[in-house]
Amino acid sequence: MKKIIIAICFIFFLGQVQAQKVSINRAKGKELIQEKVETLLSQMTLLEKIGQMNQYNGFWNVTGPNPTEGDAAKKYKHLKSGQVGSMLNVRGVAEVKRVQKIAVEETRLGIPLIIGFDVIHGYKTISPIPLAEAASWDMDAIKKSAEVAASEAGASGINWTFAPMVDISRDARWGRVMEGAGEDAYLGSKIAYARVKGFQGEDLSANNTIAACAKHFAGYGFAESGKDYNTVDIGMATLQNIVFPPFKAAIKADVKTFMNSFNELNGIPATGNAFLQRKILKEEWGFDGFIVSDWGSINEMISHGYAKNKKQASKIAANAGSDMDMESYAYINHLERLVNDGKVDVTIIDDAVKRILTVKYELGLFDDPYLYCDEKREKEVIGSKKNQATVLDMAKKSIVLLKNEKQLLPLQKKGLNIAVIGDLANDKNSPLGSWRIAGEDNTAISVLEGLKSFKGNKITYEKGVTLAKGKTDFTLETNINKKNTSGIKEAVALASKNDIVIMVLGENGFQSGEGRSRASLDLPGLQQELLEAVYKVNKNVVLVLMNGRPLTINWANDNVPVILETWHLGTQSGNAIAEVLYGDYNPSGKLPMTFPKSVGQIPIYYNFKSTGRPKIPAPNMVFWSHYIDESNEPLYEFGYGLSYTSFKYEDLKLSESAFAKGEEIKVSFTLTNTGKYEGKEVVQLYIQDKFASRTRPIKELKGFKMVSLKPGESKEVTFSINEEMLQFYSANEKWEAEEGEFNVFLGGSSKTVLESNFKLVD
Ligand code: NOJ
């Protein structure tokens, strides 16, 4: 026994020594890189330095409006003269090699380019959209999904992704909610951390890891009226408590880059915002990576009414801390003059360039500029079986069961006649979602294909109505079918002859994403009409929702027995959905964003403030905080999601009723699987600070755990509560926990079922 203990101690000691060695080596590595950066910087002309701060789009794809100066000839000329530090939207080993070769072999100093790309939810093997992944609440799966994306992008010449988008949003009208982790700062922070770690790995210089980019700094998700690029006007408490935490988590994960943002924040465009970029990010948080502007956002400060011209915009952006100019052609045309005229200090340029060069060194680009350019690896890695399996796993975990009455799900595997209805059921493109520039069109497994791979039942398909006709491009709304009802008759006829109808309805893959804000959140086009017509003849409807944001599906919720939220699930979409429908996978997803009953309730979120008039004081009273024509309740709350089994929460216990700063208490309860199936439950811990120097929300998520249970099985689940979890941005304008009374809540959604209280004391 003694020997075993000694051996364990020795192993532990070795582990410690090893960890110490790694951190010493890292520190040394950093020092060495800094020396190299300084040496290189000392050899650079001013124009070459500014070149490093200049990022051009490639010659093939665009992910923003084409700038007038964006002609290929100019770009080539600048590339050759060392006036380009980075390119985006160049992809594939052959293309990347072409531009890298020019940078490395034809410029005076041969500084390699950093190649950026929007690898948002997968590269070619497409993962679920980030909002869907967030619904898994499974950090390990999310990290693995990012690893797949990084490995494929890295095999295709890319070494920098413009992800994760960590913008919190409470507005489902905003098209980009599909790209984020939803409405909650705590869940969003965990996901930001997992995704950065997934992209960057433990060794950034490995060829299967790429630099990540936390974006958009800051406030973009709070665009007024949910309209993309719109004005953001929020107070310091919201900025600190809700917007900032996921960005801080990204820094904790050692994210290498940040992107600023299109929006203005309280009157100052984020791109020219020194408070955000210099004071908060670089000074207060000590971020030592670099900040890239958003596409043309330096120029956009002119339209914002903040800069008179490009020259002034360049001055403002550089001084405010934007290190790299994406596609504004502002720095390359104006910074040299601005420095020479004393309007921008050369130390600002040097600082930006050092940051950019450091990341290039860390990526290993100076050791081997073609590190990410291996044709053989490109063929092997992209679309591999392993990657497909990872995104399938992620897709299953992202599905949320919203309603399951009549025990319609899981479906029996034999003897059923099933009608499958809906344009989206047979769509191999929409499940790929909105951000999949490198993905090949029509490569997703459709729901129909997924269902047909289970052979025991008879499956018959009718489209019903066309959702969107023509090209699924930026003007999609005009392509939505609002007139042609011709297929409804056939769909109704089919539905009336079958045991069960699976209706796949929702949004085309391009109806969410950048620039795709919607004023209505109803099922687009004629789908509602189709749903009601089918339901009239067959009540056994399983509604499979495929969408990029919360929708207002009140009628479906009131009538249809089963609703399964499947988002846009990526390449393996149909397989994942079929496995869940047939019960091979028991759904465990929980909503990362509130589903409103009507658009008028937006912004709607679970962690709201009480107000002075939170409850109706007496029947028929009107003077309280409510609508006269809509309830205050959401359709489905944050954190909500069912399983094929059921769970019981009981026996809440607190280890102490009070604790002091520096100490902690334990809260525990018993979770029992009371249903017939083995299942996983995401148990959620919420806390309310009852009285504080600034009012606090009615509850806030502060912890969650995934618990697996067999039928009839019980487990005790324990959370620790410490001072850090009680911190917020107080009236003292700092993050601190205030002594006082707290409520603690537990449950399977933000509508919690267990409650107790404790005190934080002196
Ligand atoms: C604009 C988007 O806002 C940003 O997120 C993206 O990374 C860039 N375009 C580049 O495509």
CSV table of C-alpha atoms and ligand atoms in Angstrom, one decimal, residues 63-64 88-89 118 120 162 176 179 215-216 220 229 259 262 294-295 326 435 514, ligand 1:
chain,number,residue,atom,x,y,z
A,63,THR,CA,-18.4,37.9,-48.0
A,64,GLY,CA,-19.3,41.5,-48.1
A,88,LEU,CA,-9.3,36.4,-46.6
A,89,ASN,CA,-11.5,34.2,-48.8
A,118,ASP,CA,-15.2,32.4,-42.1
A,120,ILE,CA,-18.1,29.4,-38.8
A,162,PHE,CA,-13.2,34.5,-38.1
A,176,ARG,CA,-27.1,36.5,-37.0
A,179,GLU,CA,-24.1,32.3,-35.6
A,215,LYS,CA,-16.1,38.8,-32.7
A,216,HIS,CA,-17.8,41.3,-32.9
A,220,TYR,CA,-23.4,43.9,-32.2
A,229,TYR,CA,-25.7,46.7,-38.6
A,259,MET,CA,-12.7,41.5,-34.7
A,262,PHE,CA,-20.0,47.3,-37.8
A,294,ASP,CA,-14.9,44.0,-39.9
A,295,TRP,CA,-15.3,44.1,-43.6
A,326,MET,CA,-10.2,44.3,-43.7
A,435,TRP,CA,-22.2,30.3,-43.2
A,514,GLU,CA,-25.8,38.2,-41.9
B,1,NOJ,C1,-18.6,40.5,-42.2
B,1,NOJ,C2,-19.0,39.8,-41.0
B,1,NOJ,O1,-19.6,40.7,-40.1
B,1,NOJ,C3,-17.8,39.1,-40.3
B,1,NOJ,O2,-18.3,38.4,-39.2
B,1,NOJ,C4,-17.1,38.3,-41.3
B,1,NOJ,O3,-16.1,37.6,-40.6
B,1,NOJ,C5,-16.5,39.2,-42.4
B,1,NOJ,N1,-17.6,39.8,-43.1
B,1,NOJ,C6,-15.6,38.5,-43.3
B,1,NOJ,O4,-16.3,37.7,-44.2
